[in-house]
Coordinates of C-alpha atoms in Angstrom, one line a residue:
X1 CA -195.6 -5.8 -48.2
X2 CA -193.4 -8.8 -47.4
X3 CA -193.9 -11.8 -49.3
X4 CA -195.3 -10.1 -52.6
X5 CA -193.2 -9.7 -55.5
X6 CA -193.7 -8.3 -59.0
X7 CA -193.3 -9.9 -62.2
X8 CA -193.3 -7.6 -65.3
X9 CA -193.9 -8.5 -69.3
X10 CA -190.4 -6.2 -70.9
X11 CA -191.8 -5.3 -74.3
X12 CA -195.0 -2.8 -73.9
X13 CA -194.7 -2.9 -70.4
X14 CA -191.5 -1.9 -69.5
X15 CA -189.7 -0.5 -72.4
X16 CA -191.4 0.5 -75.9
X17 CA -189.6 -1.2 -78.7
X18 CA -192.2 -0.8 -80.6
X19 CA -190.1 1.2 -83.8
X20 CA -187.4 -1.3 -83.3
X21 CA -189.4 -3.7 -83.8
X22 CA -190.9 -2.6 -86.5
X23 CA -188.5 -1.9 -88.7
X24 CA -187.0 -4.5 -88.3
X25 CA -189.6 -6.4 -89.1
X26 CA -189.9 -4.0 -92.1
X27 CA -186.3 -4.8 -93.1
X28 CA -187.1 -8.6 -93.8
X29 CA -190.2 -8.1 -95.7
X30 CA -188.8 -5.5 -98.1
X31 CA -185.8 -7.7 -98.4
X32 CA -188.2 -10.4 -100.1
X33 CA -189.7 -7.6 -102.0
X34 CA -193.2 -7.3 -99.6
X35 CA -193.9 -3.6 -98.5
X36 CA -193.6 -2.5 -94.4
X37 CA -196.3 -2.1 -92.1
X38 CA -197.2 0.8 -90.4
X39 CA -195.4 1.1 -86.7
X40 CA -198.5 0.5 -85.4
X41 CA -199.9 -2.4 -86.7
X42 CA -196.7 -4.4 -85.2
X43 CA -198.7 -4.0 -82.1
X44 CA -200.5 -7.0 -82.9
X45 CA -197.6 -8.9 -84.6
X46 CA -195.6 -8.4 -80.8
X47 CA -196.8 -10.8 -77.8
X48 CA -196.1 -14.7 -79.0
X49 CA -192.3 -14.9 -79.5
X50 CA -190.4 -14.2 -82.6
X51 CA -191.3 -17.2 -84.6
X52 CA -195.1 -16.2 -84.6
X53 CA -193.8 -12.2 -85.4
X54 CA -191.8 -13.3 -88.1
X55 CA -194.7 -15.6 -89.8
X56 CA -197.3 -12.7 -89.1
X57 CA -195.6 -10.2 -90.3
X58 CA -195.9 -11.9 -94.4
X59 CA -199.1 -11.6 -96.5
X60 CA -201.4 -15.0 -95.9
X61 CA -200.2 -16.1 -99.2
X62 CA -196.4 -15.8 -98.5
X63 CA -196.4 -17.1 -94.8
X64 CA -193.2 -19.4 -94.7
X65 CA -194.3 -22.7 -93.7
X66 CA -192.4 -24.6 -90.4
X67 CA -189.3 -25.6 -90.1
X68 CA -186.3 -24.8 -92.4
X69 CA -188.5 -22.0 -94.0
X70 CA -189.4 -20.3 -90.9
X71 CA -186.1 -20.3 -89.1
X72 CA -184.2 -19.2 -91.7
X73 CA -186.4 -15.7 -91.9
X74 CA -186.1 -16.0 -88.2
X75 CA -182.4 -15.9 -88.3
X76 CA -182.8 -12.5 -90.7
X77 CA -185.2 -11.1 -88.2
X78 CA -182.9 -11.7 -85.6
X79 CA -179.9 -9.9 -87.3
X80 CA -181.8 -7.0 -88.2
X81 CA -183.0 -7.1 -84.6
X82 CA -179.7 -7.2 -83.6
X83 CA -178.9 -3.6 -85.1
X84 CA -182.2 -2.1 -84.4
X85 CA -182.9 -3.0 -80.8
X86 CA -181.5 0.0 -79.3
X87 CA -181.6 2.7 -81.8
X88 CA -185.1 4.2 -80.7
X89 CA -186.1 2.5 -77.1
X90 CA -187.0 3.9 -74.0
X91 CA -188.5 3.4 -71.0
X92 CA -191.7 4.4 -70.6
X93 CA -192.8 7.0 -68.8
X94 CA -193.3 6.5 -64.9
X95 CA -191.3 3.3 -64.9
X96 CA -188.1 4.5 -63.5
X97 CA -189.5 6.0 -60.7
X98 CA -192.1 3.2 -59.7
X99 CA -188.6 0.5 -59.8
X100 CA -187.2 2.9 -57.4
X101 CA -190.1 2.4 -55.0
X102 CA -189.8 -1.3 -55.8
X103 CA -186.3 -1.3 -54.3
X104 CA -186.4 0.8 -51.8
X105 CA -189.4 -0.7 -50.1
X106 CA -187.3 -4.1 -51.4
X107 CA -189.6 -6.2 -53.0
X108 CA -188.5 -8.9 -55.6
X109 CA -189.0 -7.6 -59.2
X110 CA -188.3 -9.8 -62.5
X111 CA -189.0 -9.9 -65.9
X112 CA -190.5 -12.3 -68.4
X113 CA -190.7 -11.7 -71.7
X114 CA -191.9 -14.2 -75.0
X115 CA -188.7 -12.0 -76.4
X116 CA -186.0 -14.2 -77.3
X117 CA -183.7 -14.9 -74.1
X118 CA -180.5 -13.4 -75.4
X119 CA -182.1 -10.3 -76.5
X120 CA -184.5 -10.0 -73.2
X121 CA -181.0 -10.1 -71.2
X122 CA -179.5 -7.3 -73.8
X123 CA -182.5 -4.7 -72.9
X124 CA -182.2 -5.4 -69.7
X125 CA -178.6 -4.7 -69.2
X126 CA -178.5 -1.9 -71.4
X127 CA -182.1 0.0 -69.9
X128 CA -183.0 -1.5 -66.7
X129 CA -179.5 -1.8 -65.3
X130 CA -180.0 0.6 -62.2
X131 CA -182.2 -1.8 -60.7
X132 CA -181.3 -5.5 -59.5
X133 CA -183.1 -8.1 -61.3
X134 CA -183.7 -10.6 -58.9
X135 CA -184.6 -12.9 -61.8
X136 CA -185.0 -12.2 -66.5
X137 CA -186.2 -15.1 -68.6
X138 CA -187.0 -14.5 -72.2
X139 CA -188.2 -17.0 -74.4
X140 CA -185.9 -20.9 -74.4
X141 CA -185.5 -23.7 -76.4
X142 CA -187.8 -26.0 -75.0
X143 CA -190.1 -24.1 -72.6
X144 CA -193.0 -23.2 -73.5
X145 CA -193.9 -19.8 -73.6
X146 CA -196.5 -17.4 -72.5
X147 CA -199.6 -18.0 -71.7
X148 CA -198.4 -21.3 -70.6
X149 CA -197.6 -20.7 -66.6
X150 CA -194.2 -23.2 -66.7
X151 CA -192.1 -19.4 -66.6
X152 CA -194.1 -17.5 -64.5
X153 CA -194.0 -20.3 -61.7
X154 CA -189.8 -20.7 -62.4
X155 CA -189.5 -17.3 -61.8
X156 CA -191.6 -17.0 -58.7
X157 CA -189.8 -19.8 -57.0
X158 CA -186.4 -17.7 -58.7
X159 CA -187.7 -14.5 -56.5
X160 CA -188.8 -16.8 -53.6
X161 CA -191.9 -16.1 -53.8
X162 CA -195.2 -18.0 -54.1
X163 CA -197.7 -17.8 -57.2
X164 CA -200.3 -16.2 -55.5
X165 CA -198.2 -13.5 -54.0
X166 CA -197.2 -12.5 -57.3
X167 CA -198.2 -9.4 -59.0
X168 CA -197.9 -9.9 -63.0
X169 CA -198.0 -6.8 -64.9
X170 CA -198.2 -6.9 -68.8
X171 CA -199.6 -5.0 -71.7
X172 CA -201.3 -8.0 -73.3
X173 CA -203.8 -10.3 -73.1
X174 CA -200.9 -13.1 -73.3
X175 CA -199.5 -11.5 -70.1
X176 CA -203.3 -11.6 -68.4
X177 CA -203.8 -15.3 -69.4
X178 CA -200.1 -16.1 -68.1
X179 CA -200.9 -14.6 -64.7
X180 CA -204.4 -16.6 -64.3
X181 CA -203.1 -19.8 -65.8
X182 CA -200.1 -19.4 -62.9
X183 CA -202.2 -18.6 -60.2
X184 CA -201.0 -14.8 -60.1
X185 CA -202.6 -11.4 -59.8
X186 CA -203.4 -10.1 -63.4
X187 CA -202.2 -6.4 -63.7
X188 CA -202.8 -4.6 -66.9
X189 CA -201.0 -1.6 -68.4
X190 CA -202.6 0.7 -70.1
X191 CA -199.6 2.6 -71.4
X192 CA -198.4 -0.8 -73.5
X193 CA -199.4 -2.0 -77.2
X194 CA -202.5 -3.8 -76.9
X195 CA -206.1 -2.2 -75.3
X196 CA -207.7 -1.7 -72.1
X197 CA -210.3 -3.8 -73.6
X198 CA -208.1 -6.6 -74.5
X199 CA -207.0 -6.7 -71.3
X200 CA -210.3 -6.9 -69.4
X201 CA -211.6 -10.0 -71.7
X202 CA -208.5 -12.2 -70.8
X203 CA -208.7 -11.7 -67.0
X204 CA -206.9 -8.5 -65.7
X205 CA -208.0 -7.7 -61.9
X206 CA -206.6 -4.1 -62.3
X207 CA -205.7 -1.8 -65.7
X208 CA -202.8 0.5 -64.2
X209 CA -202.9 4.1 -66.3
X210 CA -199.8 5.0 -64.6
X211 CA -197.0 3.1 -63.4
X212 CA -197.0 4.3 -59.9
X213 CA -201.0 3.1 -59.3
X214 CA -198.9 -0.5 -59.0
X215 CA -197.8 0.8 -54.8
X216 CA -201.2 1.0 -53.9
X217 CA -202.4 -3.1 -55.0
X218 CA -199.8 -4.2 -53.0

């Protein structure tokens, strides 16, 4: 197995924050007098960074436009975020056990997530710190993020590794599209917040039910 190295998505494929996210997402609209959504329908609003989320997230009526508008609801999301994003999340199920494989058979593992940076390195620390990261890039001021490839292909050369030697798992079909557009494996995850289905249409080579199912591609 030398030369391969794995590349997971953090949010749906990794860890569910899916609750976290939600309320906090519920915080701000009921804050500007908008009802919540159901838990689940933050499955859709997850995937594209923040600033999408927090635009999604309004009625179609209430949207708030670019600039000034947007990052100022941005900056509320984030603070609600920031005393939300570890009161419910947990790894899922499987995923310890398949990073201890990782490790001991010593293959490269990283994360990249459209998460904001700063809060991609918090979960991280405070859930995945058992295992060495041999590279974590959420999303930066100026870099574009997922699908485009420009952070999948910094984190490959990060794990010393070449694109096509990389395994990306991820839960959506923004993870999929990142993997083909980099010249990756595309490795979807059933477990995660978006369908097998979804998966499928935007190029995964393999849906993993289980975590462990990722030994046997490599």
């Amino acid at each position: 197995m030398s030369g391969k190295a794995i590349i997971f998505d953090l949010d749906g494929t990794l860890l569910d924050t899916l609750k976290d996210l939600a309320d906090s997402g519920n915080a701000v609209l009921e804050s500007h007098g908008f009802p919540g959504h159901p838990i689940d329908a933050y499955r859709t609003f997850i995937g594209t960074g923040m600033v999408n989320l927090v635009r999604d997230i309004f009625p179609d009526d209430h949207r708030p436009n670019e600039g000034p508008e947007t990052d100022a609801i941005l900056a509320e999301y984030r603070a609600a975020y920031g005393r939300n994003w570890k009161n419910t999340t947990v790894l899922f199920p499987g995923v310890a056990e398949l990073l201890n494989r990782l490790t001991e058979q010593q293959i490269p593992i990283g994360v990249l997530s459209n998460k904001a940076h700063d809060f991609t390195v918090k979960c991280v620390d405070a859930f995945l710190s058992d295992w060495k990261w041999d590279v974590v890039l959420g999303a930066r001021e100026g870099i574009e993020k997922k699908p485009d490839p420009v952070g999948a292909i910094e984190a490959a050369e990060r794990v010393g590794c070449a694109p096509e030697d990389c395994y990306f798992v991820g839960d959506s079909d923004v993870d999929m599209m990142t993997a083909v557009n980099a010249g990756m494996h595309a490795i979807g995850v059933s477990w995660g917040f978006r369908s097998v289905e979804e998966l499928r249409g935007a190029g995964a080579e393999q849906i993993l039910e289980v975590p462990s199912e990722l030994l046997s591609l490599l």
